[in-house]
Short mmCIF file of C-alpha atoms in Angstrom, two decimals:
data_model
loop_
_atom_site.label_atom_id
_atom_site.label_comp_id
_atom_site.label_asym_id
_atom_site.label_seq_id
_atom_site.Cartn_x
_atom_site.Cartn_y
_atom_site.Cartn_z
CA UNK A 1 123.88 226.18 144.70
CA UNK A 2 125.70 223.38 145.84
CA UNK A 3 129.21 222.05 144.95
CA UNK A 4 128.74 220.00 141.33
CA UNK A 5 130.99 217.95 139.85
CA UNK A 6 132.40 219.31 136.35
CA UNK A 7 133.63 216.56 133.85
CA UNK A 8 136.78 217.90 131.80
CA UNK A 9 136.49 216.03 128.63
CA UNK A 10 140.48 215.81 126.78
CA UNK A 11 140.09 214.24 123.64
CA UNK A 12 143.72 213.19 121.89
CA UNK A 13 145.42 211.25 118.41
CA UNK A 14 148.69 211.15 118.69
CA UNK A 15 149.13 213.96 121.51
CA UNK A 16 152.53 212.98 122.93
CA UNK A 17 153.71 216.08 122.46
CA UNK A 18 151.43 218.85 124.67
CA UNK A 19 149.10 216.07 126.65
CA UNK A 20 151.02 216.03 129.61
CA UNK A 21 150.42 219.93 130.28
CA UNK A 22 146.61 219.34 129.51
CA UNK A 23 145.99 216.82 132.13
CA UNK A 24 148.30 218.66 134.56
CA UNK A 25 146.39 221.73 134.10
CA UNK A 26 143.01 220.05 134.45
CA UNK A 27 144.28 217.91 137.89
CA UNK A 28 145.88 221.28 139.65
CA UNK A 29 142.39 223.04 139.25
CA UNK A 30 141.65 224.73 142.63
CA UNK A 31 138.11 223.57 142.13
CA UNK A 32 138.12 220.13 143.62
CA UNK A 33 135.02 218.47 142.90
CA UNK A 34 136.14 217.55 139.06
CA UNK A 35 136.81 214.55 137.20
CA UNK A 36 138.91 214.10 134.31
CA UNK A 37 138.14 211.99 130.97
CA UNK A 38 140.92 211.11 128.46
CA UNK A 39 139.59 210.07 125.49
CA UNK A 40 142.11 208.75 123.20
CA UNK A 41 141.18 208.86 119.55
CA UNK A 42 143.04 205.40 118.16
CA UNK A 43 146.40 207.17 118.23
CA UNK A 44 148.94 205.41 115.95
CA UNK A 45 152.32 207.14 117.76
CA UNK A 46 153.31 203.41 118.76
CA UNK A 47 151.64 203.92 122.41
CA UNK A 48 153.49 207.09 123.44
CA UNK A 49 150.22 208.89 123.89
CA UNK A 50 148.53 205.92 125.63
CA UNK A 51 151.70 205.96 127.72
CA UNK A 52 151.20 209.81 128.95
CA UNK A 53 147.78 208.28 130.13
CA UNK A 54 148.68 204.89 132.07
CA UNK A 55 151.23 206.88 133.84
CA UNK A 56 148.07 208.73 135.57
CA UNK A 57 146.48 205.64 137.20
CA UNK A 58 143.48 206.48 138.57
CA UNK A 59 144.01 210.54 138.63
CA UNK A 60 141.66 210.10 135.41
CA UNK A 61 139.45 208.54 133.68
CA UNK A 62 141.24 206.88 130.29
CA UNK A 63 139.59 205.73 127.34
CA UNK A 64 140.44 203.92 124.23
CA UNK A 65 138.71 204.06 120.76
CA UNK A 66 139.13 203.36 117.16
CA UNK A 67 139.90 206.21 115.43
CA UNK A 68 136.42 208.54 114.43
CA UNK A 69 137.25 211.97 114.60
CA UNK A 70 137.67 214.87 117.50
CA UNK A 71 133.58 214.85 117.68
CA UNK A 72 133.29 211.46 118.45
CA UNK A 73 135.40 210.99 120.84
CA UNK A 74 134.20 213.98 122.89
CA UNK A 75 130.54 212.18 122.56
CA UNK A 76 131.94 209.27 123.99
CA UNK A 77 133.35 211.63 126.90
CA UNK A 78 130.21 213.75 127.48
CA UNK A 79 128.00 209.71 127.30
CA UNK A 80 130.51 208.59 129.80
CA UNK A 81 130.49 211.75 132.28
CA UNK A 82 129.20 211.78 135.89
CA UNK A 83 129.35 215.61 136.51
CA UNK A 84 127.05 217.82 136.10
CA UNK A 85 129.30 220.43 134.08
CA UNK A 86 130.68 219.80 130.94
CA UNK A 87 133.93 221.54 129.59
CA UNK A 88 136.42 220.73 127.51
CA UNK A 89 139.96 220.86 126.92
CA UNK A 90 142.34 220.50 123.93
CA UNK A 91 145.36 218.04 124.39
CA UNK A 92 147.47 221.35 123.28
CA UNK A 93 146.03 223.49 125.24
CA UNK A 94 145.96 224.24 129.02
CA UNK A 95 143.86 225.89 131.82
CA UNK A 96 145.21 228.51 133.90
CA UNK A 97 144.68 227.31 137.81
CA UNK A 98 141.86 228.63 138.68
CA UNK A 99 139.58 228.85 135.57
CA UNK A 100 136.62 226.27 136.82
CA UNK A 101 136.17 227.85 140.05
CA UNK A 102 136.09 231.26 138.55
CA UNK A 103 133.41 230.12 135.95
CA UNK A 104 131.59 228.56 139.15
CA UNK A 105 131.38 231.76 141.14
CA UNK A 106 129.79 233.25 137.73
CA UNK A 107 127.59 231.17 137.59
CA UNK A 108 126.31 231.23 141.42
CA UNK A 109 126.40 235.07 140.81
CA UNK A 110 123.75 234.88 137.97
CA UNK A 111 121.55 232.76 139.95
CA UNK A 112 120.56 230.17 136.83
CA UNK A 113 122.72 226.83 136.99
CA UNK A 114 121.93 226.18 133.73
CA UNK A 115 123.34 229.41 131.97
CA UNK A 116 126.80 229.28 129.80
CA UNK A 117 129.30 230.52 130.48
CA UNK A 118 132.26 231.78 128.43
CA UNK A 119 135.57 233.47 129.02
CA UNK A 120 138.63 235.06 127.68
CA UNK A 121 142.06 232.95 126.41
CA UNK A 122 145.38 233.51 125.86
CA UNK A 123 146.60 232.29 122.23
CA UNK A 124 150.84 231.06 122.44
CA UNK A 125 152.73 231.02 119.48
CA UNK A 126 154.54 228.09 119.73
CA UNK A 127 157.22 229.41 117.24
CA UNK A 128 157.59 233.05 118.89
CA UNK A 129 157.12 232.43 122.41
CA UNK A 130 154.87 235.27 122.17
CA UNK A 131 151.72 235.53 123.86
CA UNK A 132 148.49 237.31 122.72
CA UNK A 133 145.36 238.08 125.30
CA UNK A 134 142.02 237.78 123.60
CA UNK A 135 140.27 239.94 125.74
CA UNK A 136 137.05 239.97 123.95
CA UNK A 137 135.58 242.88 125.73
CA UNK A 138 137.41 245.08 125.22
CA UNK A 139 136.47 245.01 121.22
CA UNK A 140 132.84 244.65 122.13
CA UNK A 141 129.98 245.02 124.82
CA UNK A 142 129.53 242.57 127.40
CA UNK A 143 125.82 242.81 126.37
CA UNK A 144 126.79 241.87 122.69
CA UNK A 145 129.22 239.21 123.86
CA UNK A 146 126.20 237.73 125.69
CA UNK A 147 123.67 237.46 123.11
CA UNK A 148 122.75 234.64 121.37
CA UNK A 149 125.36 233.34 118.63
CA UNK A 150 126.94 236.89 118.55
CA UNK A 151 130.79 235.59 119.59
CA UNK A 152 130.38 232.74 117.39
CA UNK A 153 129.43 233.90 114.20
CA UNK A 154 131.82 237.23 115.25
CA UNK A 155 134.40 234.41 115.47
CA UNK A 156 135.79 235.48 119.44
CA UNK A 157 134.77 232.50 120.87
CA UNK A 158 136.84 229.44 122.05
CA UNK A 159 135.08 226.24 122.52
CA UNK A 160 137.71 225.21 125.44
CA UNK A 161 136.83 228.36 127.71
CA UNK A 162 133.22 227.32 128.13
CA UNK A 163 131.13 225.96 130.84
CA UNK A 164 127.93 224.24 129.25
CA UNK A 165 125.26 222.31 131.96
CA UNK A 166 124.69 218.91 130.84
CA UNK A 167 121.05 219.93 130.12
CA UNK A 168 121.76 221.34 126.98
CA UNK A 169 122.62 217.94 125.31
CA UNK A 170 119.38 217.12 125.69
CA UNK A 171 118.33 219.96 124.01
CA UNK A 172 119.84 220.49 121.23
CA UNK A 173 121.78 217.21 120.86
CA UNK A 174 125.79 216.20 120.94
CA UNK A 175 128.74 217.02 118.16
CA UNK A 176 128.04 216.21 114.97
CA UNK A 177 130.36 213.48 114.29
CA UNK A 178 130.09 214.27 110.46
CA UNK A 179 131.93 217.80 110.94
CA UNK A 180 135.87 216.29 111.92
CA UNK A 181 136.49 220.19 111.52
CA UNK A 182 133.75 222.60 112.76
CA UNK A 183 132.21 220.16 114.93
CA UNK A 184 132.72 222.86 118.23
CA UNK A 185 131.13 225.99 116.28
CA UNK A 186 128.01 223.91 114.89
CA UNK A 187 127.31 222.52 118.51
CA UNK A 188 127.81 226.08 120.06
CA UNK A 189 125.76 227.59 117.94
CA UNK A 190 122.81 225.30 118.54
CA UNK A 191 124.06 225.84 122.30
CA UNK A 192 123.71 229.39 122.01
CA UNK A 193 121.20 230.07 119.64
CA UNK A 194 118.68 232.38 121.27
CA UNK A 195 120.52 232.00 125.04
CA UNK A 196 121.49 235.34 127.07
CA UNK A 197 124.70 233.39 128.00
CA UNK A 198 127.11 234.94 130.89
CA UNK A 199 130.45 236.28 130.03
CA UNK A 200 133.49 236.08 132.54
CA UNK A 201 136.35 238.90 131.48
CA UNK A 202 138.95 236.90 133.10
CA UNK A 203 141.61 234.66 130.97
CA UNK A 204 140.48 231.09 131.35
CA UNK A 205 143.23 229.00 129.65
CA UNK A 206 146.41 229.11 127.13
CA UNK A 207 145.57 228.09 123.38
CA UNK A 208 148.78 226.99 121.56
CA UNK A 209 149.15 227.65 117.68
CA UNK A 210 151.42 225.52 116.19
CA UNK A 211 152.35 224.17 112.51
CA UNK A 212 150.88 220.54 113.44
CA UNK A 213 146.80 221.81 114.23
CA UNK A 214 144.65 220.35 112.25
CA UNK A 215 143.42 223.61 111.11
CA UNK A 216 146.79 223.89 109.62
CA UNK A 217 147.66 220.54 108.39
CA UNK A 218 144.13 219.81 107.12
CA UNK A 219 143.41 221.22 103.59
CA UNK A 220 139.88 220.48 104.07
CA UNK A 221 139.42 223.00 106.72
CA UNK A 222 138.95 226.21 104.45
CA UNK A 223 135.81 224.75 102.62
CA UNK A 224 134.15 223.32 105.58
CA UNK A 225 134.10 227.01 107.75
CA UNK A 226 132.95 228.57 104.14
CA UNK A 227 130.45 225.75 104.77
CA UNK A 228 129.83 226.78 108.12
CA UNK A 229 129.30 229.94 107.86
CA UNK A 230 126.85 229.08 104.96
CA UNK A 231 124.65 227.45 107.48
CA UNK A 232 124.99 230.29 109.79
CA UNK A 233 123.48 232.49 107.65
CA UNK A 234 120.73 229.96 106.43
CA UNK A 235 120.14 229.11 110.18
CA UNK A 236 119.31 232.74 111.41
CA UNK A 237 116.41 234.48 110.43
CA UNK A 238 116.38 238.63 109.95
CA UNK A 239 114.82 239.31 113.05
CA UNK A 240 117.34 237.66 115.29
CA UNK A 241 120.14 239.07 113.36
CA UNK A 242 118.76 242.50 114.13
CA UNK A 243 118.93 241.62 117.45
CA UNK A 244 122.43 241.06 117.79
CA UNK A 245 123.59 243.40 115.24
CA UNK A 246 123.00 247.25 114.57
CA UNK A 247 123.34 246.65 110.97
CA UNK A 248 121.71 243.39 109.89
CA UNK A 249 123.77 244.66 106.22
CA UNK A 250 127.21 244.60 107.89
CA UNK A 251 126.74 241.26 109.06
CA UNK A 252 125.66 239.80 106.47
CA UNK A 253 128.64 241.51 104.49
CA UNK A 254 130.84 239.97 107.20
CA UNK A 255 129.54 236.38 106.65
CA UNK A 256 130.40 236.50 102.43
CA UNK A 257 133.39 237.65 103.36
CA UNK A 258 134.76 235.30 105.30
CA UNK A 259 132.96 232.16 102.91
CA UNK A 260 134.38 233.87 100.34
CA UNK A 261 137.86 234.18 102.04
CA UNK A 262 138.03 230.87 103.21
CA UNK A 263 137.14 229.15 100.00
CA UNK A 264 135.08 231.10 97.66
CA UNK A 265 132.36 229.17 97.63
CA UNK A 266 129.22 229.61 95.18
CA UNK A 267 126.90 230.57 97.75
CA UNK A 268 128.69 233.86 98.60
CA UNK A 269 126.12 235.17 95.82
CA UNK A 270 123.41 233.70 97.81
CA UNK A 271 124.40 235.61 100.76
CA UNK A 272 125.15 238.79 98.36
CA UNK A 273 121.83 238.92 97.30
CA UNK A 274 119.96 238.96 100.31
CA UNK A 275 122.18 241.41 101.66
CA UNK A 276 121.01 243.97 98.49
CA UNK A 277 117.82 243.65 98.90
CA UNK A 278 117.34 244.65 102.41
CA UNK A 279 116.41 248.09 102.84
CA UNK A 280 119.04 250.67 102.82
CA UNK A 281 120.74 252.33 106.00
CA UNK A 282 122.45 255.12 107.16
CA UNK A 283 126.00 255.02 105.96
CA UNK A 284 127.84 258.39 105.93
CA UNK A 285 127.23 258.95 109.76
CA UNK A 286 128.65 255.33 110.75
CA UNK A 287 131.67 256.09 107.93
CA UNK A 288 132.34 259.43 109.54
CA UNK A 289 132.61 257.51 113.16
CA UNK A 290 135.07 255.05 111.63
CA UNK A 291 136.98 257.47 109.70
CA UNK A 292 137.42 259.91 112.82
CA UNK A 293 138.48 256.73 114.94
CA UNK A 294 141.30 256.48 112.45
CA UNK A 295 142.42 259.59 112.96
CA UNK A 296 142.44 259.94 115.85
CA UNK A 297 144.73 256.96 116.44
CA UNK A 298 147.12 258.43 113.66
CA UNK A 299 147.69 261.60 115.46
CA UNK A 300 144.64 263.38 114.41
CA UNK A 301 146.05 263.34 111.01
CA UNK A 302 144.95 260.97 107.71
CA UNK A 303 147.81 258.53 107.67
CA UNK A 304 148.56 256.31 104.66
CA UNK A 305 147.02 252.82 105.36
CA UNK A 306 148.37 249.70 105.62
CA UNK A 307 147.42 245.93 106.75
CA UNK A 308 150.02 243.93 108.33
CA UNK A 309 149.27 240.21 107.87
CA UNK A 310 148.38 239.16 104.28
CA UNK A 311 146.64 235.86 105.10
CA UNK A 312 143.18 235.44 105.87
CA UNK A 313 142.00 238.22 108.19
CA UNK A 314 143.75 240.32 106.31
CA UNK A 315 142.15 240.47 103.38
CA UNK A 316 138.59 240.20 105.34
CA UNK A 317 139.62 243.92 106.53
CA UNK A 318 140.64 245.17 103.36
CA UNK A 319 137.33 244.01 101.65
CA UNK A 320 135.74 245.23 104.98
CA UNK A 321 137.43 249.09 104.78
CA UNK A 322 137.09 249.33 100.61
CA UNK A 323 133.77 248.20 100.85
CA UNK A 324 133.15 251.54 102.74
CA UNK A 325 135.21 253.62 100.84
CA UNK A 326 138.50 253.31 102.87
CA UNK A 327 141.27 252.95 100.91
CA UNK A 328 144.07 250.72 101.73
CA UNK A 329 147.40 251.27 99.92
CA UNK A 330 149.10 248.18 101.14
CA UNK A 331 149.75 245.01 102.28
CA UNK A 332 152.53 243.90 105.06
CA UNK A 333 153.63 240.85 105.93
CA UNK A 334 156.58 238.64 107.36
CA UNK A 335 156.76 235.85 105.13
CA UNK A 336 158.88 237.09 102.02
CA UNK A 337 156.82 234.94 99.58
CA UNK A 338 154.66 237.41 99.45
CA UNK A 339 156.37 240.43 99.13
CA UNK A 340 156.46 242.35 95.95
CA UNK A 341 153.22 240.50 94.60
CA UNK A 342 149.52 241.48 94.25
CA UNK A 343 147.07 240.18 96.80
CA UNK A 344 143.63 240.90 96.60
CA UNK A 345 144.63 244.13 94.94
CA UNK A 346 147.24 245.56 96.93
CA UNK A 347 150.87 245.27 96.40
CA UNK A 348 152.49 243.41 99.46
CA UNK A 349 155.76 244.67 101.04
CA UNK A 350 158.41 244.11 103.41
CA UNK A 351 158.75 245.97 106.67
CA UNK A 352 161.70 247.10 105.55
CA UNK A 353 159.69 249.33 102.96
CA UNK A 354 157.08 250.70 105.35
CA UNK A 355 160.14 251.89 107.74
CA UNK A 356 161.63 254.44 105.07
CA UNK A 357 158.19 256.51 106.11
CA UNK A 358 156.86 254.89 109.10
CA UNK A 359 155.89 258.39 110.63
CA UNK A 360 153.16 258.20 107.92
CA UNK A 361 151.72 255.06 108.47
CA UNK A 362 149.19 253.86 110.06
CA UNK A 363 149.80 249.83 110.45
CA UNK A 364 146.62 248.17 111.04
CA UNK A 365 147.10 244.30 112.45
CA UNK A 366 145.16 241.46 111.28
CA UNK A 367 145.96 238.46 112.43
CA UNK A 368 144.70 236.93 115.97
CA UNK A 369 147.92 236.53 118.13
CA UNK A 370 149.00 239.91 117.40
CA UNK A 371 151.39 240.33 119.98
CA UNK A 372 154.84 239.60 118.12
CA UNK A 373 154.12 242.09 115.42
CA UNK A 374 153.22 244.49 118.14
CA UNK A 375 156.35 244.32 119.57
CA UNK A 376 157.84 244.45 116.47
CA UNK A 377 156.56 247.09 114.93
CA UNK A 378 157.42 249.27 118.18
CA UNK A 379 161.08 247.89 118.17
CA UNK A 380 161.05 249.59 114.41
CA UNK A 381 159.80 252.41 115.74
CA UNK A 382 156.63 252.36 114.08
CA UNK A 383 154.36 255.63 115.95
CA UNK A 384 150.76 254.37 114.91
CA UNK A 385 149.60 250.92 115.41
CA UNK A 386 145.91 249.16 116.25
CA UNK A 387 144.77 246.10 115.98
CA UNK A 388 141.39 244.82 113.78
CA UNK A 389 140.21 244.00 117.12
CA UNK A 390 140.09 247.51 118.06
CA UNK A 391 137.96 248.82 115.30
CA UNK A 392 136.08 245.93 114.65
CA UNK A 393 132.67 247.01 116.49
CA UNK A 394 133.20 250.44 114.31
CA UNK A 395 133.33 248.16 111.22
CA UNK A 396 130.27 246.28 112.08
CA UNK A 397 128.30 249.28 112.84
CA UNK A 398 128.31 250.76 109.42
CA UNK A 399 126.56 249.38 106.64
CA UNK A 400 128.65 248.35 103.50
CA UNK A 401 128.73 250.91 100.36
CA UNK A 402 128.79 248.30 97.77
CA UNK A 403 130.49 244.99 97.63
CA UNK A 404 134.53 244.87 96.95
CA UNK A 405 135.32 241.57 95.02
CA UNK A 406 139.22 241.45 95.56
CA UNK A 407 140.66 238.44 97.46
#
């Protein structure tokens, strides 16, 4: 395999604020034979963005374009490329140093210059400092993380830690410049879809969350994953769902949960439906595994449950444990607009309520960027704590006993 040139693709609107660390990160790669396309999305921040760029000369490659969306202007990066390699990189976010030259030595490794590749991330809370290390195996097998549309329909997967040979454009076509939300999951999944893809356990690059994300500021984006994860499950027949998952039920359970905790969409039913009338499978077995994992990470002792983080993947994992007879007593949750009300069932307290019996908890986290409330919870003194991601493959394994509707 010879040296070949990656193209990192940064589109931005109105990036003043993080673009600078983007295109620093992307120039100090210790893989040299790179170029680097700016692709500004008709920013109307009275040229401070474009500003960022000039200042660059010709370090990169700058363009300019009427406002159409994040999808577009990665199309008119990816049209406008002269690498080989294709990867790209939010204005907010930022590779760590070496990330391209560690995906290149993957790749050389596997032999096939045409496979994807995919790695781990960091996610930043901008408001906490803190910072979270999706290591994906660690929740699953390398072997599940590598086939097909497993990590993206599992959710694991960040669009900015991929490699992707220009050869699948041709394929399967660009981003769908109708989707200004989902555009990166739709394209990976045609990507992906029926690919043994390679899968790098090293930490690629930094993902910031912040208040000002589009998936944050955009009302829209709720109904368009419940939307997404519609097609999914229209998309993929049985047969290569049993091949990615042990219990085609589970997953199908997974996908109406999350359309239905996104936005509660009519076709949930859809989904329902074709999930009862697949044949039955073992259940008390897979329970027993689950419920022995929780015990054993209380102590060896049945500790009082409770889900810290009341927002979305929260109530995915108390639908996910009722639905197999595990019963959750409560909600936790930092923001105090939601303590002391129902949500999806449960009451919702303050920390300060858990710690007057914290010895007989056992705090289960839900959220992605976990790490504050980890250290948090251990600063109260808090003896048993996991995260989802830990028992997430346990989840997935068993078949659902019936279908919970509280969110």
């Amino acid at each position: 395999m010879t040296v070949p040139m990656i193209s990192i693709i940064i589109p931005v609107y109105n990036g003043s604020n993080y673009l600078k660390d983007a295109i620093d990160s992307a120039i100090e790669q210790t893989y040299e034979n790179k170029e680097i396309i700016v692709v500004n999305d008709g920013s109307t921040d009275h040229g401070q963005t474009e500003g960022i760029c000039l200042a660059y000369g010709n370090k990169i490659r700058y363009f300019h374009k009427e406002n159409g969306g994040v999808a577009s202007a990665l199309n008119l990066g990816i049209a406008n490329m002269r690498g080989e390699y294709f990867t790209w990189l939010a204005h907010d976010d930022y590779f760590y140093k070496d990330a391209l030259e560690k995906q290149i030595l993957a790749l050389r490794q596997c032999g096939d210059k045409t496979k994807i590749v995919h790695g781990n991330y960091d996610l930043l809370s901008v408001s906490s400092g803190a910072v979270t290390s999706v290591r994906q195996e660690y929740a699953y097998t390398v072997g599940q993380l590598t086939n097909s549309v497993f990590p993206i329909v599992i959710g694991t997967l960040h669009a900015c830690a991929l490699l992707i040979h220009k050869s699948h454009f041709a394929k399967v076509g660009l981003f769908d410049e109708k989707l200004p939300l989902t555009q990166d999951h739709d394209l990976m999944f045609r990507i992906f879809r029926g690919q043994q893809t390679v899968f790098l356990p090293e930490v690629l690059l930094c993902s910031r969350l912040h208040m000002e994300s589009g998936k944050v500021t955009n009302t829209s984006f709720a109904q368009s994953c419940a939307e997404l994860y519609y097609y999914f499950f229209r998309q993929l027949s049985l047969q290569e769902i049993q091949m990615m998952f042990s219990s085609p039920r589970a997953s199908y359970h997974r996908i109406a949960c999350i359309m239905k905790a996104r936005a509660d969409v009519p076709e949930v039913s859809e989904v329902l439906q074709y999930m009862s009338d697949l044949p039955n499978e073992e259940y008390g077995q897979q329970r027993n595994f689950l419920i022995n994992h929780l015990r054993e990470v209380s102590g060896r002792f049945s500790r009082r449950l409770c889900i810290f983080g009341a927002g979305f993947h929260g109530r995915i994992l108390q639908h996910e444990l009722a639905s197999r007879d595990i019963h959750v007593e409560c909600f936790c949750d930092n923001d105090p607009d939601k303590h002391n009300i129902m949500l999806a069932g449960l009451p919702c307290v303050s920390l300060a309520a858990l710690e007057e019996d914290k010895q007989n908890w056992l705090v289960i986290i839900a959220v992605d960027a976990y790490a504050a409330i980890e250290e948090q919870l251990k600063k109260a003194g808090f003896p048993y704590v996991i995260t989802k991601q830990s028992i997430d493959n346990l989840v997935l394994a068993c078949p659902p006993h019936f279908f919970c509707d509280r969110f």
